[in-house]
Short mmCIF file of C-alpha atoms and ligand atoms in Angstrom, two decimals:
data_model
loop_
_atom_site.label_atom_id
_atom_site.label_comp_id
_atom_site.label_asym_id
_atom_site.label_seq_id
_atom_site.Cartn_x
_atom_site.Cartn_y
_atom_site.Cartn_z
CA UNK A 5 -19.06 15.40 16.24
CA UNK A 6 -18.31 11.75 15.76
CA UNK A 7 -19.10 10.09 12.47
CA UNK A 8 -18.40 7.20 10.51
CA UNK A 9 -18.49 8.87 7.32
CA UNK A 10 -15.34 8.14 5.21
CA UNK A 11 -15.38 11.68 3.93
CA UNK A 12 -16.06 13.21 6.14
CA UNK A 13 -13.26 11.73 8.70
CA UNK A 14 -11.17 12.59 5.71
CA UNK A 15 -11.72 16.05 5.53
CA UNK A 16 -12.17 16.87 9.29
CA UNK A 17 -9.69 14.82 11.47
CA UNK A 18 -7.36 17.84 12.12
CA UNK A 19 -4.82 18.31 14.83
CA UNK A 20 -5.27 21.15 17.44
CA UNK A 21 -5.77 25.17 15.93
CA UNK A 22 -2.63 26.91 17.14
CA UNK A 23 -3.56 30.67 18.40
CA UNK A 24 -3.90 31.86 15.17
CA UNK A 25 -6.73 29.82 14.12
CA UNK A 26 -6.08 28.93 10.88
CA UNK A 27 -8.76 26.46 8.84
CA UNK A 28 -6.34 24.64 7.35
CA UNK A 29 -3.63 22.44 9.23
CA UNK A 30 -0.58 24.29 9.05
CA UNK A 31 3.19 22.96 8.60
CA UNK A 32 5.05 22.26 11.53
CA UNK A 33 8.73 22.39 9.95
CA UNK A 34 10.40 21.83 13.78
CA UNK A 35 12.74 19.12 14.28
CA UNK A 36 12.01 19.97 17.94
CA UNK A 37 9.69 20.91 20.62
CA UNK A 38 10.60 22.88 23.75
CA UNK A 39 9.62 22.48 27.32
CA UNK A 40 8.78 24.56 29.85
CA UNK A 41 10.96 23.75 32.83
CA UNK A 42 13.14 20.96 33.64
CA UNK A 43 10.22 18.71 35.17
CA UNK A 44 7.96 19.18 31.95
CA UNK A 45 11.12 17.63 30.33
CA UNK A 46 11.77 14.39 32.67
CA UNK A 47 7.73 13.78 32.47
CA UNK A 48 7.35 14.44 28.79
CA UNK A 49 10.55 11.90 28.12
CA UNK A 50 9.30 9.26 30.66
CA UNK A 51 5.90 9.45 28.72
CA UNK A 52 4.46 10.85 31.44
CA UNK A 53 2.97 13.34 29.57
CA UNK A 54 1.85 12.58 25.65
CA UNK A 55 3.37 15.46 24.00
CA UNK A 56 5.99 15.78 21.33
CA UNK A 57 9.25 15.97 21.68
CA UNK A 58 11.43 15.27 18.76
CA UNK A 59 9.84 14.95 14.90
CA UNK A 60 11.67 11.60 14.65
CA UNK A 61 9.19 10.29 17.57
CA UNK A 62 6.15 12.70 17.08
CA UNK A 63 5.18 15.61 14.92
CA UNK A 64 1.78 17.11 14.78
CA UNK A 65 1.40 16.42 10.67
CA UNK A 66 2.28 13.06 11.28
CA UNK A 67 -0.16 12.53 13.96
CA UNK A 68 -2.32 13.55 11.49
CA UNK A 69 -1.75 12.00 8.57
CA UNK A 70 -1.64 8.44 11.08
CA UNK A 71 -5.05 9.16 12.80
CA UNK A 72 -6.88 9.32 9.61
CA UNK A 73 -5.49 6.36 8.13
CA UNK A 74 -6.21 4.28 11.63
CA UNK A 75 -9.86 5.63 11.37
CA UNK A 76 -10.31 4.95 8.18
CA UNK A 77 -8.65 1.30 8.39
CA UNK A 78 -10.35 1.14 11.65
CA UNK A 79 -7.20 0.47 13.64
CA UNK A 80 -6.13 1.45 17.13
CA UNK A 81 -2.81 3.19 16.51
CA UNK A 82 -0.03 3.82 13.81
CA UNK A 83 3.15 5.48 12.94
CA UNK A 84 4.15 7.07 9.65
CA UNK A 85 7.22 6.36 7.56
CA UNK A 86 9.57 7.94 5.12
CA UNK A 87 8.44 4.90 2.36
CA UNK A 88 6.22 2.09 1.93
CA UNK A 89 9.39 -0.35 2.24
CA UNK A 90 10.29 1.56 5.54
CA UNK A 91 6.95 0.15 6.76
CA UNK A 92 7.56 -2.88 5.39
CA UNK A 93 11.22 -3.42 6.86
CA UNK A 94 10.34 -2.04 10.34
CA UNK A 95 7.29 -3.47 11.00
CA UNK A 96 9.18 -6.61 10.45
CA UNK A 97 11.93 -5.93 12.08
CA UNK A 98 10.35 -4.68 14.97
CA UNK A 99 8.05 -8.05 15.39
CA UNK A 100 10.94 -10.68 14.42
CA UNK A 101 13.42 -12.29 16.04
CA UNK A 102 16.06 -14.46 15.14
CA UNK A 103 15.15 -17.49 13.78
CA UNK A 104 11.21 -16.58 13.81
CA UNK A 105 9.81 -17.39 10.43
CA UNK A 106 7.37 -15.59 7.72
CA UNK A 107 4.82 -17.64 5.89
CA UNK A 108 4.14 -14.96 2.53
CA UNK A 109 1.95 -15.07 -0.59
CA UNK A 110 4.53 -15.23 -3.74
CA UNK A 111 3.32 -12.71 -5.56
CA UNK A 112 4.48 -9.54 -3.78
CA UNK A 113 6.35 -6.13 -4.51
CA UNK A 114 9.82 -6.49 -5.74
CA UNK A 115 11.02 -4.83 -2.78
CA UNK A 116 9.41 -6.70 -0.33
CA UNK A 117 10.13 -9.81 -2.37
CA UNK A 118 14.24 -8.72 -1.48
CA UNK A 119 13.77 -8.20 2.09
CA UNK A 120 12.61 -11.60 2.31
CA UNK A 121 15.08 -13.17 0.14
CA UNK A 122 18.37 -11.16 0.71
CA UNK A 123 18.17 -9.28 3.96
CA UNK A 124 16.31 -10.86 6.58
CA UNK A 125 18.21 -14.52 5.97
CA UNK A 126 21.14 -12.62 7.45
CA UNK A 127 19.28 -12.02 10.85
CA UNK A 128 18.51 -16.03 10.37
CA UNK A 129 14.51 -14.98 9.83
CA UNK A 130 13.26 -17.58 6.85
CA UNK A 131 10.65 -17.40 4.54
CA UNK A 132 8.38 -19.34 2.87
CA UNK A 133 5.72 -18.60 0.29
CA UNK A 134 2.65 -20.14 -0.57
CA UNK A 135 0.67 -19.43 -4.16
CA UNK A 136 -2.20 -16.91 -4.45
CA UNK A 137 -4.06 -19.44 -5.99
CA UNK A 138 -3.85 -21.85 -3.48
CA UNK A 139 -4.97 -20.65 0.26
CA UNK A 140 -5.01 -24.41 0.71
CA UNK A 141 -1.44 -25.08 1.02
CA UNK A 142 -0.72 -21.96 3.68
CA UNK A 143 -1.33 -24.60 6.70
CA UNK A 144 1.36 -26.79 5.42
CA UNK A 145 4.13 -24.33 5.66
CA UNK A 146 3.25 -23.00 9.23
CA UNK A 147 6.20 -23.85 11.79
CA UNK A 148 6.04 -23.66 15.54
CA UNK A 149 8.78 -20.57 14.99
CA UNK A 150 6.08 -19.01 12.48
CA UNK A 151 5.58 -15.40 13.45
CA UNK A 152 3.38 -13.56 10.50
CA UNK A 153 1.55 -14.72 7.88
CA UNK A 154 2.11 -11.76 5.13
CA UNK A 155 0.17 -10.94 1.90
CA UNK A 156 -0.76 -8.06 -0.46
CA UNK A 157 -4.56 -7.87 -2.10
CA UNK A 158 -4.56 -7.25 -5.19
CA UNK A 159 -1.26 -7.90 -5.62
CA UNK A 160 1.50 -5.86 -8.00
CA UNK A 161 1.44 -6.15 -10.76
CA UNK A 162 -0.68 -9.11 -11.63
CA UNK A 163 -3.75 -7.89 -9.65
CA UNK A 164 -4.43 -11.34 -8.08
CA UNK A 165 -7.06 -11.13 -5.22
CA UNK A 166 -6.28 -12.99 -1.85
CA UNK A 167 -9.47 -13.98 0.36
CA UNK A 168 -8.38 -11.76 3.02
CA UNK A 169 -11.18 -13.32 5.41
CA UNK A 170 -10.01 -16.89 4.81
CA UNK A 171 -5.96 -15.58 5.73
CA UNK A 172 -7.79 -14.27 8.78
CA UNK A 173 -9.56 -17.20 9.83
CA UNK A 174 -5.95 -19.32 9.34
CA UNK A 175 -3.87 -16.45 10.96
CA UNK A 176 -6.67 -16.97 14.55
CA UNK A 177 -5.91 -20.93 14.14
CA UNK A 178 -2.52 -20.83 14.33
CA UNK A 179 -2.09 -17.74 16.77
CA UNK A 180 0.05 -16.14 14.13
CA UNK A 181 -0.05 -12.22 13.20
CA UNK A 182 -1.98 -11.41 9.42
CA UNK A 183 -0.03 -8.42 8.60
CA UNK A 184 -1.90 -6.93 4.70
CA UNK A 185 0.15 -4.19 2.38
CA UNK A 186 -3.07 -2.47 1.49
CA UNK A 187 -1.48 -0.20 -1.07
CA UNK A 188 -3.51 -1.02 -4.08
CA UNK A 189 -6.76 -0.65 -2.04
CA UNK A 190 -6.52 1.79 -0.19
CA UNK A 191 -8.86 2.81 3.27
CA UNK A 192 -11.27 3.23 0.96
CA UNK A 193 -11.88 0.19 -1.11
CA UNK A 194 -10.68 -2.25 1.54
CA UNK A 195 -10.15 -2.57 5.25
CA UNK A 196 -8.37 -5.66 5.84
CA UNK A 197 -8.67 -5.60 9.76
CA UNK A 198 -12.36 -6.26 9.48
CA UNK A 199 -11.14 -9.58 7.85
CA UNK A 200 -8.88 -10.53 11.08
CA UNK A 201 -5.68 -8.49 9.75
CA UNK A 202 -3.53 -7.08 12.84
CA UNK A 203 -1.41 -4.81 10.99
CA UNK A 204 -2.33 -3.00 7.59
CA UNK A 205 0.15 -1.45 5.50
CA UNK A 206 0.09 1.58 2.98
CA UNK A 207 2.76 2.66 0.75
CA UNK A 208 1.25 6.41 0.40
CA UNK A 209 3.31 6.93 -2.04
CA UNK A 210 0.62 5.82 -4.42
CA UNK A 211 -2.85 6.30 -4.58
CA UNK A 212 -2.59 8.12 -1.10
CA UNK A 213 -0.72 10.70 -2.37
CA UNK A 214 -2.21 10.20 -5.73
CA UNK A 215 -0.46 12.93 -7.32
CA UNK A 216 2.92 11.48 -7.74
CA UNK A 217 4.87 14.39 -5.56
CA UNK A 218 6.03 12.44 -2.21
CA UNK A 219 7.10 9.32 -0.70
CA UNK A 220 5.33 7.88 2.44
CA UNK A 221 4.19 4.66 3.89
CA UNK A 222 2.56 3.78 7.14
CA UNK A 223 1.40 0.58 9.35
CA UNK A 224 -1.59 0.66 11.67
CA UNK A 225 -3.25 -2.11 13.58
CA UNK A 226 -3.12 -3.04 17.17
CA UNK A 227 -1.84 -0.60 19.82
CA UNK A 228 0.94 -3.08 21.14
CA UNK A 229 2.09 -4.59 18.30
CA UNK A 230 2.30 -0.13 17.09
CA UNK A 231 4.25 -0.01 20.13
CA UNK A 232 6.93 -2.25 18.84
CA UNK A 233 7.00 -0.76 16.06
CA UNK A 234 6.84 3.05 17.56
CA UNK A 235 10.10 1.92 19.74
CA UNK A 236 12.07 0.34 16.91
CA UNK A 237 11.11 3.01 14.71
CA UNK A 238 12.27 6.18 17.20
CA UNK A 239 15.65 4.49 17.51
CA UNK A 240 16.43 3.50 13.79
CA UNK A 241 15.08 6.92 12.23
CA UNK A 242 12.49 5.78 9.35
CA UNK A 243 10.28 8.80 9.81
CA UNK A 244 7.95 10.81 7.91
CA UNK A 245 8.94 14.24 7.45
CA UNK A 246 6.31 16.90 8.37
CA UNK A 247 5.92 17.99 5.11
CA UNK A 248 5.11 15.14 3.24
CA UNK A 249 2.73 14.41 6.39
CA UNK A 250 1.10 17.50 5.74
CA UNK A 251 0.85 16.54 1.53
CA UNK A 252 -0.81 13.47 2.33
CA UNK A 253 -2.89 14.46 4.99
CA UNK A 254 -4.47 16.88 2.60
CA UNK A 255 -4.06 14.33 -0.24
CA UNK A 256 -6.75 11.97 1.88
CA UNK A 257 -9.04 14.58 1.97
CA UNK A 258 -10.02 13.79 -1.54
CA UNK A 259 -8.98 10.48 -1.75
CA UNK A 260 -13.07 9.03 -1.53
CA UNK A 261 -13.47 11.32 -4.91
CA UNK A 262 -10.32 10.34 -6.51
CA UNK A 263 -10.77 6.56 -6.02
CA UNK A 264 -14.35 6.97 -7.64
CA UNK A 265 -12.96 8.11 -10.65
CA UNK A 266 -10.03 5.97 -10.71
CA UNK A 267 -12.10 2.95 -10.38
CA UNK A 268 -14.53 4.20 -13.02
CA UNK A 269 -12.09 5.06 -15.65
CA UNK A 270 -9.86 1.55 -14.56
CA UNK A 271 -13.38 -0.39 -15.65
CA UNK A 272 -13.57 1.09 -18.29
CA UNK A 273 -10.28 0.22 -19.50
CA UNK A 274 -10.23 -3.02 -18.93
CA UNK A 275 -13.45 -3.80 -20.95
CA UNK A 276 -12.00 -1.88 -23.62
CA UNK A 277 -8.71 -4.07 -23.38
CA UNK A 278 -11.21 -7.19 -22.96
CA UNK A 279 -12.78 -6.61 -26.66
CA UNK A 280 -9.44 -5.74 -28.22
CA UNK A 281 -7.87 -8.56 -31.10
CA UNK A 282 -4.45 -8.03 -29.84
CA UNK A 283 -4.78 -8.72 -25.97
CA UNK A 284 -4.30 -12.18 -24.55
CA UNK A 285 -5.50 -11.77 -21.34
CA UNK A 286 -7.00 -8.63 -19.22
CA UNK A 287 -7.06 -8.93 -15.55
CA UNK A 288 -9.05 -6.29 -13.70
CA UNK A 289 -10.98 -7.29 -9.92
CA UNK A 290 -14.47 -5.54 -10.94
CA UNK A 291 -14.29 -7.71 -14.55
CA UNK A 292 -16.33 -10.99 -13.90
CA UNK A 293 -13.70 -12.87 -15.91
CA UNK A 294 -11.05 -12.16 -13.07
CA UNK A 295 -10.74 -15.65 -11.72
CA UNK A 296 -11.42 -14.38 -7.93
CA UNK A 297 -14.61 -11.66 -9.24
CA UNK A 298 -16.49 -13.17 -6.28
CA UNK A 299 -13.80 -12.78 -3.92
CA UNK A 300 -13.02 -9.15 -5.25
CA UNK A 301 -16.87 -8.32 -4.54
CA UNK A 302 -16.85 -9.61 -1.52
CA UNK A 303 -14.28 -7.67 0.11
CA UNK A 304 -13.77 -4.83 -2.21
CA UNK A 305 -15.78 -1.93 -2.32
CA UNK A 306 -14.52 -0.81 -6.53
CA UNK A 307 -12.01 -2.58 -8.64
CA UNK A 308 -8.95 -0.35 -7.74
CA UNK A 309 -7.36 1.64 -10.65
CA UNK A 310 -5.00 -1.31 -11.71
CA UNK A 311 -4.96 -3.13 -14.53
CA UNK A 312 -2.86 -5.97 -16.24
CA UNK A 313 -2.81 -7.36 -19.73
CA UNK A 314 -0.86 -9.01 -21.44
CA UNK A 315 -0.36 -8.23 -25.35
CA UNK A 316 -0.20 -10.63 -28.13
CA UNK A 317 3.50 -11.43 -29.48
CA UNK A 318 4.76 -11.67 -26.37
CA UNK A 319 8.32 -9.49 -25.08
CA UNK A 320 8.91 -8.23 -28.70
CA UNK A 321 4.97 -7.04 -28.95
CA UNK A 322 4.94 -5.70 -25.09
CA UNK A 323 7.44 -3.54 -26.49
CA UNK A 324 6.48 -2.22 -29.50
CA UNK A 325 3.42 -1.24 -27.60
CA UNK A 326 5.13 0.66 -24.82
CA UNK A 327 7.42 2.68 -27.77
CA UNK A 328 3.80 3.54 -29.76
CA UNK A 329 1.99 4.96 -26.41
CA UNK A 330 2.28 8.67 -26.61
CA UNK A 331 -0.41 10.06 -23.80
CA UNK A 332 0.17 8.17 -21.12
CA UNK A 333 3.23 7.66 -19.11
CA UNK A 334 5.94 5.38 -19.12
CA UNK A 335 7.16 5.34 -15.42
CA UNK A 336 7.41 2.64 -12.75
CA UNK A 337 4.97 4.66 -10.46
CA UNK A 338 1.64 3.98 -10.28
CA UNK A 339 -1.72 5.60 -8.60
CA UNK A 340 -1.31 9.19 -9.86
CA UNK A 341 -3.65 11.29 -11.59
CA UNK A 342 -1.89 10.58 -15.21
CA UNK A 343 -2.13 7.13 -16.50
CA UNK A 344 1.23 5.00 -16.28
CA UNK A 345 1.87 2.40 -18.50
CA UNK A 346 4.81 -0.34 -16.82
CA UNK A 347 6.84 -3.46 -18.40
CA UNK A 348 7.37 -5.16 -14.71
CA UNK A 349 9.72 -7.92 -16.09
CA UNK A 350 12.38 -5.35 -17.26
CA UNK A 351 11.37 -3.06 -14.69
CA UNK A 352 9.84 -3.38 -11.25
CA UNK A 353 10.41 -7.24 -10.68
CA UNK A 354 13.26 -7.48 -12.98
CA UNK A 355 15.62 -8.76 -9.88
CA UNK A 356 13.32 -12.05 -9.81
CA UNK A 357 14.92 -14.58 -11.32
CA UNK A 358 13.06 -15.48 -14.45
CA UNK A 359 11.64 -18.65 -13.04
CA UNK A 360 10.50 -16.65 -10.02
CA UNK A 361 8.40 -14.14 -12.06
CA UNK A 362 6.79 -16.93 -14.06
CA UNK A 363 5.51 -18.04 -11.18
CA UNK A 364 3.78 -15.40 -10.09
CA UNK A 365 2.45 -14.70 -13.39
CA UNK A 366 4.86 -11.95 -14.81
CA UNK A 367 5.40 -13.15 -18.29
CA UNK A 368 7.42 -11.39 -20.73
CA UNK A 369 4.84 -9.87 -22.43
CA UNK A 370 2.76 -8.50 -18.86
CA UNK A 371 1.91 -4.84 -18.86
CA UNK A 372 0.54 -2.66 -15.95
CA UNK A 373 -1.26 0.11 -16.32
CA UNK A 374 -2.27 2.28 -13.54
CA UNK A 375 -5.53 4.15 -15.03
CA UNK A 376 -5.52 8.31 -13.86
CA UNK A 377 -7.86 11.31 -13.89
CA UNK A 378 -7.35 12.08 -17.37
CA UNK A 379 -10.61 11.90 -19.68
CA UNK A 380 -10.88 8.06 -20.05
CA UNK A 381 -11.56 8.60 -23.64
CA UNK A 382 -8.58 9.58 -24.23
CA UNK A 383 -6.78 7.29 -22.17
CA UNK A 384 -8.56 4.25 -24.51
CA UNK A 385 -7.88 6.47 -27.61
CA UNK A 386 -4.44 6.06 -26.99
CA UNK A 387 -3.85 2.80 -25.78
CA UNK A 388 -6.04 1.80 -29.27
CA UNK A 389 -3.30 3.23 -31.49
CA UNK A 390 -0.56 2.23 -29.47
CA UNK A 391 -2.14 -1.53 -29.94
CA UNK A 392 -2.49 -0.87 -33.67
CA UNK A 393 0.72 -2.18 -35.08
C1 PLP B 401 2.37 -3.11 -2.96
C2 PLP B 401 3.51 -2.20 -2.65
N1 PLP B 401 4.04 -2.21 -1.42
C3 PLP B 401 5.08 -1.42 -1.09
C4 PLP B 401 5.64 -0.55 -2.02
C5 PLP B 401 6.80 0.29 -1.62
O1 PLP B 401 6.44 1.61 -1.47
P1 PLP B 401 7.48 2.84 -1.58
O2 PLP B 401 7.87 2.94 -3.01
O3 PLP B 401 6.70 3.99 -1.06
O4 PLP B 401 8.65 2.50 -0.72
C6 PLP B 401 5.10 -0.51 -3.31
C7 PLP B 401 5.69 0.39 -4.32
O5 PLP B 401 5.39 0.30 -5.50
C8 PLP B 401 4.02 -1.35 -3.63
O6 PLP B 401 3.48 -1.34 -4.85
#
């Protein structure tokens, strides 16, 4: 039965029952597949035949895990990696040549932020980056050798929303590729390739996974620009393993539940944080004192479960706050069911130069909190004492 129902896709895209008919996908823990004669083998590696052969190409838990993500994200194809920065790296390095450049928002992961700054220079692939605040001055930096125009929404840590349909509407001008690291989002809260995005990204490590146990990422979008990637990716080795396939294939199937809650309790946070004497500033997408609300609303189905603040005193305060906070984690993951608490200057972006995080707004004093599934009251009840020095 076909259905558009997020929940539903969730639950019952399932590969093939073997013979034993078991409900739930089992774990296919092969590095191989075997053929039946030496003809199924010449037709199944000239692609002939669709099947799999090797887990580094195919496995059926990947498959999986990648055909709910592309019908969630409404995408034609995909392929599964070990990480979210193994998606990153090979769906760039699949796509770039030497000498192509990137056109990026600033504010990006740390990681990514590296790639672009240490590693792909040495293949002679520049970039340059334009401010989230300013969609204005993207047009300027476009080159004839421009290749991708590259941006997270919200962006980590500093929850900045980018108006994905404007970067859609510039990426068509300029017959350049929109590629959108959908991580804090999620299928569920956003679907960039309705805005014009041809690849999405995921690092399901996070709220994919949501239960802090296993790495993953994955990039879907259009089937020849998956293709690339697919052919880059079965040569260089960046593969999902089967099992953590199979984790976050079951972790999606209560991802639309999780994400209500997370959203929720994140709301609620933030208006608590909002109110409180000691809190300079409280940026949350769902507050409508977020200086993109509109654009949030717009393109955002809930908030996300990410919030930032920024606590009075500055780097000596930030810290005394993180030493007080006794529930909640301190840990530089984020999107689990427990409640994380992160200093990104010292931590996550802490290989910016100091000039660099400024600039995307990561002052000293900036903390991240990724809100969980614990009661929320108890969540605020400790982030109120913590705050009470
Ligand atoms: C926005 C974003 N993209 C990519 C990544 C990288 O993902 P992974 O840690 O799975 O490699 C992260 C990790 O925090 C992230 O927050």
């Amino acid at each position: 039965m076909s259905t558009e129902n997020f929940e539903t896709i969730a639950i019952r895209t399932q590969s093939e029952r073997s013979q034993f008919l078991e409900h739930s996908t089992p774990l296919y823990l092969t590095s191989s597949f075997v053929f039946e004669d030496a003809e199924d083998m010449r037709a199944s590696f000239s692609e002939e035949k669709q099947r799999n052969i090797y887990s580094r190409f195919t496995n059926p838990n990947t498959s999986e895990f990648v055909e709910k993500i592309c019908k969630m994200e409404g995408a034609e194809a995909g392929y599964a990696f070990a990480t979210g920065m193994s998606a990153v790296f090979s769906t760039f390095a699949a796509l770039l040549n030497a000498g192509d450049h990137i056109v990026s928002a600033r504010s990006i992961f740390g990681s990514t932020h590296g790639l672009f700054t240490k590693f792909l220079p040495k293949w002679n692939i520049e970039t340059s980056y334009f401010d989230v605040n300013n969609l204005d001055s993207i047009e300027a930096l476009i080159q004839p050798q421009t290749k991708i125009l590259y941006a997270e929404s919200p962006t980590n840590p500093a929850v900045d929303i980018l108006d994905l349909d404007r970067l859609g509407q510039i990426a068509k001008k300029h017959n350049i590729l929109l590629v959108i690291d959908n991580c804090f989002a999620t299928p569920y809260l956003q679907n960039p390739i309705k805005f014009g995005a041809d690849l999405v990204i995921h690092s399901a490590t996070k709220l994919i996974d949501g239960q802090g146990r296993v790495l993953g990422g994955v990039t879907v979008g259009k089937a020849d620009l998956i293709r690339e990637i697919y052919l880059f990716s079965r040569n260089t080795g960046p593969a999902l393993s089967p099992f953590n396939a199979w984790v976050l294939s079951k972790s999606l199937e209560t991802l639309a539940v999780r994400l209500e809650k997370h959203c929720e309790n994140a709301l609620k946070v933030a208006e608590f944080l909002e109110k409180h004497p000691n809190i300079n500033l409280v940026k949350y997408p769902f507050l409508k004192s977020h200086p993109q609300y509109d654009i949030a609303k717009k393109q955002m189905k809930l908030g996300g479960n990410v919030v930032a603040f920024e606590v009075k005193g500055g780097l000596e305060a930030g810290r005394e706050f993180l030493n007080r906070i006794v529930l909640c984690s301190l840990s530089a993951n984020l999107g689990d069911t427990r409640t994380i608490v992160t200093h990104p200057a010292s931590t996550t972006h802490s290989k910016l130069t100091e000039a660099d995080r400024l600039e995307v707004g990561i002052t000293d004093g900036l903390v991240r909190i990724s809100v969980g599934l614990e009661n929320v009251t108890d969540v605020i009840a400790d982030l109120n004492q913590a705050l009470e020095y």
